[in-house]
CSV table of N, CA and C in Angstrom, one decimal:
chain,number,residue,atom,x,y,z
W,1173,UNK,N,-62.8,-33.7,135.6
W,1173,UNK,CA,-61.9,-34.8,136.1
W,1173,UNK,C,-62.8,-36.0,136.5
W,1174,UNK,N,-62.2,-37.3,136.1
W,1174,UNK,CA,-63.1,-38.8,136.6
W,1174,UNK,C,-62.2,-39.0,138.0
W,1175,UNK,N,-63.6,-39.4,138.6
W,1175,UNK,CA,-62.7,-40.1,139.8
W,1175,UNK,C,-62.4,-41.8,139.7
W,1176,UNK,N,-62.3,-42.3,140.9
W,1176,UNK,CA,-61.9,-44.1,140.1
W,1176,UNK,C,-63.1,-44.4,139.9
W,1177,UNK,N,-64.0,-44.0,141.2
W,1177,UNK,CA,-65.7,-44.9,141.2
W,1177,UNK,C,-66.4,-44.4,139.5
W,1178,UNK,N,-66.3,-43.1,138.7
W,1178,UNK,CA,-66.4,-42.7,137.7
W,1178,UNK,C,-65.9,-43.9,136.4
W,1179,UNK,N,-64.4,-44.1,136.9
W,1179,UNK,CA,-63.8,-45.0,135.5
W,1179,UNK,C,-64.4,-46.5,136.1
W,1180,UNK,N,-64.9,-46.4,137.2
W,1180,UNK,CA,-65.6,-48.1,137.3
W,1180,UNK,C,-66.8,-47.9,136.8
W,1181,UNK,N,-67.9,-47.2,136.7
W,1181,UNK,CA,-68.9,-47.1,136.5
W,1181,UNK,C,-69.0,-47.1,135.0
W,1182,UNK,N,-68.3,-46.2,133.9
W,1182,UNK,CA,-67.7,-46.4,132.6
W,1182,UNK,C,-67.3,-47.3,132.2
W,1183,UNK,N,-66.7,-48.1,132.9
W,1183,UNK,CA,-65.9,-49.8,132.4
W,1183,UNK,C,-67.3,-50.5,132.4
W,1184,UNK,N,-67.9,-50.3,133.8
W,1184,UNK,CA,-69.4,-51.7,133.6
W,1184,UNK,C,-70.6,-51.2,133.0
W,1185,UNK,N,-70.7,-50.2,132.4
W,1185,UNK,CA,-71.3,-49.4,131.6
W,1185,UNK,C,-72.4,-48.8,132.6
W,1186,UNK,N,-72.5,-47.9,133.7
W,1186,UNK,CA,-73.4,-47.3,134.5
W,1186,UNK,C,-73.1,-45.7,134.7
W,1187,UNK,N,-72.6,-45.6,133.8
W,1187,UNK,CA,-72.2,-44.1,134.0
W,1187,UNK,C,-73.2,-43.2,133.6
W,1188,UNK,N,-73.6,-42.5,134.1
W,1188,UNK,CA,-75.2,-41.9,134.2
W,1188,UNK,C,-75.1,-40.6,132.8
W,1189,UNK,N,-73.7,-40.0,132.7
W,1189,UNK,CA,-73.7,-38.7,131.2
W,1189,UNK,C,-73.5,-39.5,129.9
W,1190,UNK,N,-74.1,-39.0,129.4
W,1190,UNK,CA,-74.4,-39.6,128.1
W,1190,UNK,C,-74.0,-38.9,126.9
W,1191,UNK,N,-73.2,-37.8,127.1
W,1191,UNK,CA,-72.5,-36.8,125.8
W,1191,UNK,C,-73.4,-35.8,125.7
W,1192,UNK,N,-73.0,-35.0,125.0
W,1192,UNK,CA,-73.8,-34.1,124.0
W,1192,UNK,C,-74.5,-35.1,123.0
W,1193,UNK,N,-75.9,-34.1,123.8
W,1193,UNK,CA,-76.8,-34.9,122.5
W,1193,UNK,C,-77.6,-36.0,122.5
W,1194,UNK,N,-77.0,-37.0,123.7
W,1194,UNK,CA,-77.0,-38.5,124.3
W,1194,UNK,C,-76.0,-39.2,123.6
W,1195,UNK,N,-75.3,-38.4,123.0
W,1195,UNK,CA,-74.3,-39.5,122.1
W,1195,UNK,C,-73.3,-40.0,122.9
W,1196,UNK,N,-73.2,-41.1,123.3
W,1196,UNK,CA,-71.7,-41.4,124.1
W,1196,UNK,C,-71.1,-42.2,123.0
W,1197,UNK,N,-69.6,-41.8,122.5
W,1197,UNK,CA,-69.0,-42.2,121.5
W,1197,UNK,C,-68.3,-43.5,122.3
W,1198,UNK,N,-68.1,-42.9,124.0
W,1198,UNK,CA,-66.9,-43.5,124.5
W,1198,UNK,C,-68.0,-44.8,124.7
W,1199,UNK,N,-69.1,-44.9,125.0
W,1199,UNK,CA,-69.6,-46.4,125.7
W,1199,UNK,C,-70.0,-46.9,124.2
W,1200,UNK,N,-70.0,-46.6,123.1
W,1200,UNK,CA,-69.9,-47.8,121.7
W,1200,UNK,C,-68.4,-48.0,121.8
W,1201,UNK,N,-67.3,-47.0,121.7
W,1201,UNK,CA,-65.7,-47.6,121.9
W,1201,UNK,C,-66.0,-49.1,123.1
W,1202,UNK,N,-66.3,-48.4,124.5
W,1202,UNK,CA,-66.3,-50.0,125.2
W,1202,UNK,C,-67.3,-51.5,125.0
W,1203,UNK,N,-67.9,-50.6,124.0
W,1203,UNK,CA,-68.8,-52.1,123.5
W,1203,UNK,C,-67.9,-52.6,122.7
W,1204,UNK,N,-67.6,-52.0,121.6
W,1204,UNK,CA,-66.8,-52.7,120.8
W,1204,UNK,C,-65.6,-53.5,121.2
W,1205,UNK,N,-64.8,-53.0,122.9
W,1205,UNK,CA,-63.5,-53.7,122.8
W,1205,UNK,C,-64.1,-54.6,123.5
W,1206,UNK,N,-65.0,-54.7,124.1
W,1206,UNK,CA,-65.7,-55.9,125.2
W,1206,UNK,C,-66.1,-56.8,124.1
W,1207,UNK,N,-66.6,-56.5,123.1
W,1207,UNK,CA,-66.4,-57.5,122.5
W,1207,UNK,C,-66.0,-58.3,121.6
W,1208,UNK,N,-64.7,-57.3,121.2
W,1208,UNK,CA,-63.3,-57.8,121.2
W,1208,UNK,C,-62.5,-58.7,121.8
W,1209,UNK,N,-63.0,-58.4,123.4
W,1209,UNK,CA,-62.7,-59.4,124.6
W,1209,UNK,C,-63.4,-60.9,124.5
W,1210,UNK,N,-64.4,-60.6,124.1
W,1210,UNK,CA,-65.4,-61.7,124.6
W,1210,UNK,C,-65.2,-62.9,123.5
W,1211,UNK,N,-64.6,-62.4,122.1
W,1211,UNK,CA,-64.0,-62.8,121.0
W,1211,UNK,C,-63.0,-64.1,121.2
W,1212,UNK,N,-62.2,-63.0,121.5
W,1212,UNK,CA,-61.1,-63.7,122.4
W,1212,UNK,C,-61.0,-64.9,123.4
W,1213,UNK,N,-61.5,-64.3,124.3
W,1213,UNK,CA,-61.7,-65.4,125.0
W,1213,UNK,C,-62.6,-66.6,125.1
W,1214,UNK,N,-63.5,-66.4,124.3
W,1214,UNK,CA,-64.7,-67.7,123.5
W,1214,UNK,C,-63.4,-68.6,122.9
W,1215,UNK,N,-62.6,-67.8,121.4
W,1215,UNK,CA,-62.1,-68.0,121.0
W,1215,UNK,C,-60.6,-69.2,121.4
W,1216,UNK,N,-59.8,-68.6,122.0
W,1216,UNK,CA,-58.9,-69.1,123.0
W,1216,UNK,C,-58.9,-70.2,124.4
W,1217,UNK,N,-60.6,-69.9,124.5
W,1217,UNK,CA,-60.8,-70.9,125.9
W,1217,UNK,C,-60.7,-72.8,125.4
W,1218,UNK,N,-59.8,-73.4,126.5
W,1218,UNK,CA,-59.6,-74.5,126.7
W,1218,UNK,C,-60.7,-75.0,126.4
W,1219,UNK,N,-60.8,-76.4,126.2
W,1219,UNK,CA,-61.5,-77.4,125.8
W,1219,UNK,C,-62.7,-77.5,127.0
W,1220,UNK,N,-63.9,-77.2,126.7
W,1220,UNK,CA,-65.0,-77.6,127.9
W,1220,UNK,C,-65.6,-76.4,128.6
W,1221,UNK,N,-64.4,-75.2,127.9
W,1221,UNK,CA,-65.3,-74.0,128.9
W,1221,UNK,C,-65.7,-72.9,128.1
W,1222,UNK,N,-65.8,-73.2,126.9
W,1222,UNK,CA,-66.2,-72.4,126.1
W,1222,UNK,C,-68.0,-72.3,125.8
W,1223,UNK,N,-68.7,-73.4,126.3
W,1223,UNK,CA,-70.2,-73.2,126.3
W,1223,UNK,C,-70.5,-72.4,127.6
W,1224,UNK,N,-69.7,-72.5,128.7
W,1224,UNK,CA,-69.9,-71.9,129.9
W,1224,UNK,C,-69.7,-70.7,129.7
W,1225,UNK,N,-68.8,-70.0,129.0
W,1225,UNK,CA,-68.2,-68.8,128.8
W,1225,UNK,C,-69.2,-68.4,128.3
W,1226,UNK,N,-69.8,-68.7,126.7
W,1226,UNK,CA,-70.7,-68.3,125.8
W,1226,UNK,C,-72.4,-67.9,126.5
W,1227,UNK,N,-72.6,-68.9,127.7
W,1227,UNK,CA,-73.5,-69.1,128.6
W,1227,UNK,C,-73.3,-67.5,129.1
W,1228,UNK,N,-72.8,-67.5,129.7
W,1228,UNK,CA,-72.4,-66.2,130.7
W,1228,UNK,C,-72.0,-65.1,130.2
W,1229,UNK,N,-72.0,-64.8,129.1
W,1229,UNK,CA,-71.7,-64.1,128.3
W,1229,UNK,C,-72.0,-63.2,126.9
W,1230,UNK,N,-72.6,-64.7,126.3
W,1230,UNK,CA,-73.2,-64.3,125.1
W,1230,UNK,C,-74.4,-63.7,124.6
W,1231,UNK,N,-75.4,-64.0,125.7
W,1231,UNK,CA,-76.4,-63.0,125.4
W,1231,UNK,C,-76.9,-61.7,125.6
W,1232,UNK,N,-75.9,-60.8,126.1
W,1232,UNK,CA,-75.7,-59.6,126.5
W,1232,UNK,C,-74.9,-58.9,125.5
W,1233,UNK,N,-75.6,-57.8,124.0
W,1233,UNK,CA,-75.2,-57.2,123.7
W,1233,UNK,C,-74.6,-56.3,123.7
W,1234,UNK,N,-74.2,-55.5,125.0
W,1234,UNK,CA,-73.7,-54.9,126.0
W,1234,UNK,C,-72.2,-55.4,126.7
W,1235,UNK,N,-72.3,-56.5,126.8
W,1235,UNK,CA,-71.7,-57.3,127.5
W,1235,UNK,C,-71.4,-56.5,128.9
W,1236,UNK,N,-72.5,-56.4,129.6
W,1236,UNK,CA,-72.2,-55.7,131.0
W,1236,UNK,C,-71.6,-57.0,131.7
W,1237,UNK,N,-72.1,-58.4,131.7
W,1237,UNK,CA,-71.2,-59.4,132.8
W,1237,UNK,C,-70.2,-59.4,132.4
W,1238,UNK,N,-69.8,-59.2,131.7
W,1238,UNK,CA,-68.0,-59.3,131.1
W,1238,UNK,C,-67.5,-58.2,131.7
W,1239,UNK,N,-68.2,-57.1,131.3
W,1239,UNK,CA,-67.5,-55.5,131.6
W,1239,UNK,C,-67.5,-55.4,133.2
W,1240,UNK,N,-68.3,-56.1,134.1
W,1240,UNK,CA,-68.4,-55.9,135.6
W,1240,UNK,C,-67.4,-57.1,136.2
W,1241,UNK,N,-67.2,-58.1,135.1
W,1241,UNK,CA,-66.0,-59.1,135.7
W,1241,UNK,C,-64.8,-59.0,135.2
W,1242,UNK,N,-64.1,-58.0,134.3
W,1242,UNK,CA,-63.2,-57.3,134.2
W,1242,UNK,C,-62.7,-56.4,135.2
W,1243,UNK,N,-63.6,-55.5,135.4
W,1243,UNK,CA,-63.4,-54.8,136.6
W,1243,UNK,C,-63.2,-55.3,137.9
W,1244,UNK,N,-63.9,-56.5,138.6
W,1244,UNK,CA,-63.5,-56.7,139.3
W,1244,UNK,C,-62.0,-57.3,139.2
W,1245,UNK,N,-61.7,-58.1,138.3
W,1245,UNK,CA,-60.4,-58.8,137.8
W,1245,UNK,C,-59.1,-57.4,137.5
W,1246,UNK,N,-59.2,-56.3,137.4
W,1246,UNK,CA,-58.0,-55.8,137.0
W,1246,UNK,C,-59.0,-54.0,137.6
W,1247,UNK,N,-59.5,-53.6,138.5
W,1247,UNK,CA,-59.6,-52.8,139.7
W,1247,UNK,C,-58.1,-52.0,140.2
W,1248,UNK,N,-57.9,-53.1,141.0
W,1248,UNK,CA,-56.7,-52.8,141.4
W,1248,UNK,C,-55.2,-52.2,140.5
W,1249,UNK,N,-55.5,-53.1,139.0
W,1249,UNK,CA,-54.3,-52.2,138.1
W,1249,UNK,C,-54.6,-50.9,137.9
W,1250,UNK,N,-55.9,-50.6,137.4
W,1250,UNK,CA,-56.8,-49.2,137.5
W,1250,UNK,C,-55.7,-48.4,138.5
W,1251,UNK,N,-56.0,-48.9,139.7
W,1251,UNK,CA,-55.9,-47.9,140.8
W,1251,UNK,C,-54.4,-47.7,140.6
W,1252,UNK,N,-53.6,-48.5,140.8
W,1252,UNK,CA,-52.2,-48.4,140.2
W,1252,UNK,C,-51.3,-47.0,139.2
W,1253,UNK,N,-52.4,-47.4,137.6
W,1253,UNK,CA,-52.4,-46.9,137.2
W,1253,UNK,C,-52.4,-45.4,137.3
W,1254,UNK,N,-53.8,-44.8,138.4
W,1254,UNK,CA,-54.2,-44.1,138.2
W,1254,UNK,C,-53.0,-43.1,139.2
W,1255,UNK,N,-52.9,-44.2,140.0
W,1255,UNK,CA,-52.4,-43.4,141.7
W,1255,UNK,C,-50.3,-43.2,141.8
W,1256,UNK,N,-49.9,-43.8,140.2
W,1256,UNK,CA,-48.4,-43.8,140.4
W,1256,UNK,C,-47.6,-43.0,140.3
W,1257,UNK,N,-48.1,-42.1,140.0
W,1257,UNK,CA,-47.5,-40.7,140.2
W,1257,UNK,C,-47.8,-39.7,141.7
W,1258,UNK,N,-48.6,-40.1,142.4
W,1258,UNK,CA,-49.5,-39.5,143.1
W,1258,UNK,C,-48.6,-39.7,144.6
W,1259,UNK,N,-47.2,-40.0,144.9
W,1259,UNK,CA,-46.6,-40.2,146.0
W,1259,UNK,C,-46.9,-39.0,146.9
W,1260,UNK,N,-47.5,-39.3,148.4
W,1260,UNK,CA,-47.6,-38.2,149.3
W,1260,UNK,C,-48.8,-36.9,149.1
W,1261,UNK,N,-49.7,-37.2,147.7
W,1261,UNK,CA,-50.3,-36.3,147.1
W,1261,UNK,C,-51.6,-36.5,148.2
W,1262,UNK,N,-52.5,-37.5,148.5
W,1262,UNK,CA,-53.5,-37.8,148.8
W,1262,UNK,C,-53.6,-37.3,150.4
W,1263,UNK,N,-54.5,-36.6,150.6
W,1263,UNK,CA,-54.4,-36.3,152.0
W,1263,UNK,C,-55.6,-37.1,152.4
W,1264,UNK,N,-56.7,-37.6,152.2
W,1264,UNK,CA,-57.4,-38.2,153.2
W,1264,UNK,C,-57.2,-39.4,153.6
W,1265,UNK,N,-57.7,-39.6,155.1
W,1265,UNK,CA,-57.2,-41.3,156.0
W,1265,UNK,C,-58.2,-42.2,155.3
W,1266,UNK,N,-57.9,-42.9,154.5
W,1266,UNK,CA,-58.6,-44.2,153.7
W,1266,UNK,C,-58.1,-45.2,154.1
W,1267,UNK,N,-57.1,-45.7,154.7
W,1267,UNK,CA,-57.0,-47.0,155.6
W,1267,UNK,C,-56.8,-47.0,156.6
W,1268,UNK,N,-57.8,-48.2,157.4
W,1268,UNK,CA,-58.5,-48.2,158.5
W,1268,UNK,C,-59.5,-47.7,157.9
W,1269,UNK,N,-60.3,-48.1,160.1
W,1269,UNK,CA,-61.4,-47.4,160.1
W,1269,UNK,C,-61.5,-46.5,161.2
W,1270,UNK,N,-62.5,-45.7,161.1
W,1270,UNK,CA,-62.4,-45.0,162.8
W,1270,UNK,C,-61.4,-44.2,162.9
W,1271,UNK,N,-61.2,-44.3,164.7
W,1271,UNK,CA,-59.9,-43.9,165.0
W,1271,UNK,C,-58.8,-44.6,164.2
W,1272,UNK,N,-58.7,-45.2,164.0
W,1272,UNK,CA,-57.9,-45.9,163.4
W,1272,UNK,C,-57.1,-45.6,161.9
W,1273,UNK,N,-58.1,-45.2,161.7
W,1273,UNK,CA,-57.7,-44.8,159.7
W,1273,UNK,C,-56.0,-44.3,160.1
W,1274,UNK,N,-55.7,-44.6,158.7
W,1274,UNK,CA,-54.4,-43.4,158.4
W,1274,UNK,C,-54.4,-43.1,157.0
W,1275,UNK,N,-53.7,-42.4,156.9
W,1275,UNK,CA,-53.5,-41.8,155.3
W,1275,UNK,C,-52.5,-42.7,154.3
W,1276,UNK,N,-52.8,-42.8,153.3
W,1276,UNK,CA,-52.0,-43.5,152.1
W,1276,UNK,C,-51.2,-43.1,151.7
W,1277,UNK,N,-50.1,-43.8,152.3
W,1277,UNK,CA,-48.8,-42.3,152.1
W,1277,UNK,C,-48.3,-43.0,150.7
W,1278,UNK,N,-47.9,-43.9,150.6
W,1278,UNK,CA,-46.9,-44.0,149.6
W,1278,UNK,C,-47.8,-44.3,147.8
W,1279,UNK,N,-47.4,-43.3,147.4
W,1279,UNK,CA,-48.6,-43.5,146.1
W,1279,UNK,C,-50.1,-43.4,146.6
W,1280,UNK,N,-50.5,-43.2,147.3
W,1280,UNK,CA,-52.0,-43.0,147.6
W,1280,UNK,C,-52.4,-44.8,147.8
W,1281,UNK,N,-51.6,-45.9,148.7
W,1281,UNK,CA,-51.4,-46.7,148.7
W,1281,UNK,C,-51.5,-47.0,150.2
W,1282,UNK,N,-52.6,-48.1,150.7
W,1282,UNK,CA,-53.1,-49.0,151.9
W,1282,UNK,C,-51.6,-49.7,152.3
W,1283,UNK,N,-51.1,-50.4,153.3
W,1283,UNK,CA,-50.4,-51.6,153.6
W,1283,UNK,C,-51.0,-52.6,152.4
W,1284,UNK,N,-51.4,-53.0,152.7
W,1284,UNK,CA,-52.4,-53.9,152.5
W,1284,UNK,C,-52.5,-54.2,151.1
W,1285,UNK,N,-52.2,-53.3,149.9
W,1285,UNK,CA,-52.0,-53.0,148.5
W,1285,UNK,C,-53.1,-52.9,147.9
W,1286,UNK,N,-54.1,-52.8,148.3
W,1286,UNK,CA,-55.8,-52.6,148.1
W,1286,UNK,C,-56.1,-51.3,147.4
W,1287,UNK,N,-57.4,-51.5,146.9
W,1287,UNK,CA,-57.9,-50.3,146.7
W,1287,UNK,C,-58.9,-49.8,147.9
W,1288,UNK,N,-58.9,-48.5,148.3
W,1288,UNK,CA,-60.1,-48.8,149.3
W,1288,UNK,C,-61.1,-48.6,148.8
W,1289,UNK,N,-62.2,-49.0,149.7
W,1289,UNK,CA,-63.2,-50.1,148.6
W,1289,UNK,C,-64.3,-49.2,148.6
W,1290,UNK,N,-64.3,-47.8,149.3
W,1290,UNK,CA,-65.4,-47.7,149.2
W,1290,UNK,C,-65.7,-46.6,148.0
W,1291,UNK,N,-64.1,-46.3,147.8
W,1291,UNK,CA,-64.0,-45.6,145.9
W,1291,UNK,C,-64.4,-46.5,144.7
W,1292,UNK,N,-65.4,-47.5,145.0
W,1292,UNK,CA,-66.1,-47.8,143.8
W,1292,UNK,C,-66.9,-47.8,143.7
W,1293,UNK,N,-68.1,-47.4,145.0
W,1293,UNK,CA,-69.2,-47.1,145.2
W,1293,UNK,C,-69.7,-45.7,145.1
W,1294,UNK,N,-69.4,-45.0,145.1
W,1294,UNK,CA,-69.9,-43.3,145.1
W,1294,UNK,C,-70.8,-43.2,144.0
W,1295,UNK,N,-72.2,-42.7,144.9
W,1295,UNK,CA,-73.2,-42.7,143.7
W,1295,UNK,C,-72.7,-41.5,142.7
W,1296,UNK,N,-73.7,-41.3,141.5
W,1296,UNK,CA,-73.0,-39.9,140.9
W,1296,UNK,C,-74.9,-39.2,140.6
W,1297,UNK,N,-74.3,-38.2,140.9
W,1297,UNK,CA,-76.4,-36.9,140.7
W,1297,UNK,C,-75.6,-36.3,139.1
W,1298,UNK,N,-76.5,-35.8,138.7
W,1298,UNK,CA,-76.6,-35.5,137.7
W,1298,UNK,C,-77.1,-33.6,137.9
């Protein structure tokens, strides 16, 4: 099973397993749609921001700054996605801190509509 910090680490390409073999099929799939993306949006961008774009973007065959500014831009649908079935499932206090924390009751969901933050950081050992 992935956890979220797992599917974040896979989206900006840091995901430490590398298949059988070393083959990872899945991180050529996310090269390809990132630069699908980057296509796109070169493509489509308004008049003036398209050298800025290409700047920030173009020289990375990987496109890891695109893949890490995705993620930050759509994180939160992630977690959505991940957590909407999940009503009442999650038992640990992730919002707050301290004494204070409480549990994510509704969908594994903060007040606050956040992801808690520190599920995108979890190193991964091998």
């Amino acid at each position: 099973a992935r956890s979220f910090a797992d599917i974040g680490d896979i989206v900006r390409g840091r995901d430490l397993y590398r298949g059988v073999n070393g083959n990872d099929k899945l991180e050529e799939n996310l090269k390809e749609i990132f630069k699908n993306i980057y296509d796109e949006v070169t493509r489509t961008a308004k008049r003036g921001k398209k050298p800025a774009l290409q700047a920030r973007y173009g020289s990375d065959p990987d496109f890891f700054k695109l893949r890490e500014d995705w993620w930050y831009a759509n994180r939160k649908m992630v977690w959505r996605a991940i957590t909407c079935k999940a009503e009442g499932a999650y038992f640990h206090a992730t919002c707050g801190r301290g004494r204070d924390a409480t549990l994510a009751r509704k969908k594994c969901r903060c007040v606050i509509e956040g992801v808690p933050t520190y599920f995108d950081y979890v190193p991964q050992y091998l």
